[in-house]
Amino acid sequence: LCVSAQLQTPLKRFKLPSNLESSNLDIPPGKGRDFIISQPLEETGQHILRVEVAYHAFSFNAPNSIHGDSMNEQQSLMFGQQQKTLRKFYRFNVSSPLNIKALAVRGGGDASVFVSISATNTSKEGLTIYDCDFQPPFGLIAEKINDGLVGQEKGATNNLRKKAVDLYDGCGVLDSGSTRR
């Protein structure tokens, strides 16, 4: 049994790594094996997973003789096994659950730029943000402002909201349709 998998995204096609691609694994009749191949998906849109399984099927209807002679070992193997291939295609859609927008404002007299990022949950279910990281472009440095502040503050609408530092450092649940800045 040899298993190979290939993923086709909207922009590219690549083979998925598998330790079963060049192995000869025996599976007894009526038994099965489960395998997991993991690959991060970064593109949205329709994806196609192609799985190919090559296996040997044994035929017990081989003739007893060829041209009146008994079969040698090579001929016996030739009639006893047939290599077969099974291909399956799985189509699925990948969507982005977050709509992320950024706003940059230049600071006063220095060369500072303040960046505000809002994340809106566009999925139908709640999401848990378990890690936030801001990576500036090459040549720029990111610094946290008011690093010691914790808790909540009143916004322009007098509603309590989390401070940006809390979202940058912490975790939280983002309900369907809600936005955090």
PDB file of N, CA and C in Angstrom, residues 3-9 11-21 37-40 48-52:
ATOM      1  N   VAL A   3       0.523   5.508  -0.315  1.00  0.00           N
ATOM      2  CA  VAL A   3      -0.439   6.606  -0.297  1.00  0.00           C
ATOM      3  C   VAL A   3       0.282   7.902  -0.634  1.00  0.00           C
ATOM      4  N   SER A   4      -0.287   8.689  -1.555  1.00  0.00           N
ATOM      5  CA  SER A   4       0.250  10.020  -1.838  1.00  0.00           C
ATOM      6  C   SER A   4      -0.911  11.007  -1.858  1.00  0.00           C
ATOM      7  N   ALA A   5      -0.622  12.244  -1.464  1.00  0.00           N
ATOM      8  CA  ALA A   5      -1.658  13.278  -1.416  1.00  0.00           C
ATOM      9  C   ALA A   5      -1.113  14.555  -2.039  1.00  0.00           C
ATOM     10  N   GLN A   6      -1.997  15.264  -2.721  1.00  0.00           N
ATOM     11  CA  GLN A   6      -1.635  16.513  -3.390  1.00  0.00           C
ATOM     12  C   GLN A   6      -2.745  17.521  -3.130  1.00  0.00           C
ATOM     13  N   LEU A   7      -2.366  18.763  -2.837  1.00  0.00           N
ATOM     14  CA  LEU A   7      -3.342  19.816  -2.571  1.00  0.00           C
ATOM     15  C   LEU A   7      -3.250  20.873  -3.663  1.00  0.00           C
ATOM     16  N   GLN A   8      -4.404  21.206  -4.230  1.00  0.00           N
ATOM     17  CA  GLN A   8      -4.468  22.266  -5.236  1.00  0.00           C
ATOM     18  C   GLN A   8      -5.250  23.425  -4.644  1.00  0.00           C
ATOM     19  N   THR A   9      -4.585  24.577  -4.526  1.00  0.00           N
ATOM     20  CA  THR A   9      -5.210  25.790  -4.016  1.00  0.00           C
ATOM     21  C   THR A   9      -5.558  26.668  -5.215  1.00  0.00           C
ATOM     22  N   LEU A  11      -4.119  29.209  -6.255  1.00  0.00           N
ATOM     23  CA  LEU A  11      -2.931  29.751  -6.916  1.00  0.00           C
ATOM     24  C   LEU A  11      -1.828  28.743  -7.193  1.00  0.00           C
ATOM     25  N   LYS A  12      -1.809  27.609  -6.499  1.00  0.00           N
ATOM     26  CA  LYS A  12      -0.700  26.673  -6.699  1.00  0.00           C
ATOM     27  C   LYS A  12      -1.132  25.244  -6.395  1.00  0.00           C
ATOM     28  N   ARG A  13      -0.237  24.322  -6.712  1.00  0.00           N
ATOM     29  CA  ARG A  13      -0.461  22.901  -6.472  1.00  0.00           C
ATOM     30  C   ARG A  13       0.818  22.343  -5.852  1.00  0.00           C
ATOM     31  N   PHE A  14       0.697  21.552  -4.794  1.00  0.00           N
ATOM     32  CA  PHE A  14       1.881  20.978  -4.182  1.00  0.00           C
ATOM     33  C   PHE A  14       1.561  19.645  -3.521  1.00  0.00           C
ATOM     34  N   LYS A  15       2.608  18.819  -3.412  1.00  0.00           N
ATOM     35  CA  LYS A  15       2.468  17.510  -2.782  1.00  0.00           C
ATOM     36  C   LYS A  15       2.505  17.684  -1.274  1.00  0.00           C
ATOM     37  N   LEU A  16       1.703  16.908  -0.587  1.00  0.00           N
ATOM     38  CA  LEU A  16       1.716  16.914   0.866  1.00  0.00           C
ATOM     39  C   LEU A  16       2.684  15.840   1.339  1.00  0.00           C
ATOM     40  N   PRO A  17       3.496  16.149   2.342  1.00  0.00           N
ATOM     41  CA  PRO A  17       4.474  15.163   2.806  1.00  0.00           C
ATOM     42  C   PRO A  17       3.778  13.956   3.439  1.00  0.00           C
ATOM     43  N   SER A  18       4.276  12.770   3.100  1.00  0.00           N
ATOM     44  CA  SER A  18       3.701  11.550   3.651  1.00  0.00           C
ATOM     45  C   SER A  18       4.787  10.500   3.773  1.00  0.00           C
ATOM     46  N   ASN A  19       4.846   9.847   4.926  1.00  0.00           N
ATOM     47  CA  ASN A  19       5.804   8.759   5.086  1.00  0.00           C
ATOM     48  C   ASN A  19       5.261   7.461   4.488  1.00  0.00           C
ATOM     49  N   LEU A  20       4.057   7.491   3.926  1.00  0.00           N
ATOM     50  CA  LEU A  20       3.465   6.303   3.309  1.00  0.00           C
ATOM     51  C   LEU A  20       3.634   6.289   1.800  1.00  0.00           C
ATOM     52  N   GLU A  21       4.275   7.322   1.252  1.00  0.00           N
ATOM     53  CA  GLU A  21       4.375   7.421  -0.199  1.00  0.00           C
ATOM     54  C   GLU A  21       5.267   6.334  -0.783  1.00  0.00           C
ATOM     55  N   ILE A  37      -2.534  13.789   7.591  1.00  0.00           N
ATOM     56  CA  ILE A  37      -1.513  14.645   6.992  1.00  0.00           C
ATOM     57  C   ILE A  37      -1.960  16.072   7.255  1.00  0.00           C
ATOM     58  N   SER A  38      -1.092  16.869   7.858  1.00  0.00           N
ATOM     59  CA  SER A  38      -1.461  18.226   8.262  1.00  0.00           C
ATOM     60  C   SER A  38      -0.751  19.252   7.383  1.00  0.00           C
ATOM     61  N   GLN A  39      -1.486  20.294   7.009  1.00  0.00           N
ATOM     62  CA  GLN A  39      -0.920  21.369   6.189  1.00  0.00           C
ATOM     63  C   GLN A  39      -1.659  22.666   6.498  1.00  0.00           C
ATOM     64  N   PRO A  40      -0.954  23.728   6.910  1.00  0.00           N
ATOM     65  CA  PRO A  40      -1.639  25.013   7.119  1.00  0.00           C
ATOM     66  C   PRO A  40      -2.157  25.564   5.792  1.00  0.00           C
ATOM     67  N   ILE A  48      -8.744  21.620  -3.635  1.00  0.00           N
ATOM     68  CA  ILE A  48      -8.994  20.232  -4.024  1.00  0.00           C
ATOM     69  C   ILE A  48      -7.880  19.372  -3.433  1.00  0.00           C
ATOM     70  N   LEU A  49      -8.275  18.384  -2.651  1.00  0.00           N
ATOM     71  CA  LEU A  49      -7.336  17.414  -2.099  1.00  0.00           C
ATOM     72  C   LEU A  49      -7.433  16.148  -2.944  1.00  0.00           C
ATOM     73  N   ARG A  50      -6.304  15.724  -3.505  1.00  0.00           N
ATOM     74  CA  ARG A  50      -6.248  14.518  -4.338  1.00  0.00           C
ATOM     75  C   ARG A  50      -5.460  13.470  -3.570  1.00  0.00           C
ATOM     76  N   VAL A  51      -6.092  12.345  -3.308  1.00  0.00           N
ATOM     77  CA  VAL A  51      -5.447  11.246  -2.590  1.00  0.00           C
ATOM     78  C   VAL A  51      -5.370  10.055  -3.534  1.00  0.00           C
ATOM     79  N   GLU A  52      -4.182   9.470  -3.642  1.00  0.00           N
ATOM     80  CA  GLU A  52      -3.985   8.311  -4.505  1.00  0.00           C
ATOM     81  C   GLU A  52      -3.413   7.170  -3.679  1.00  0.00           C
TER      82      GLU A  52
END
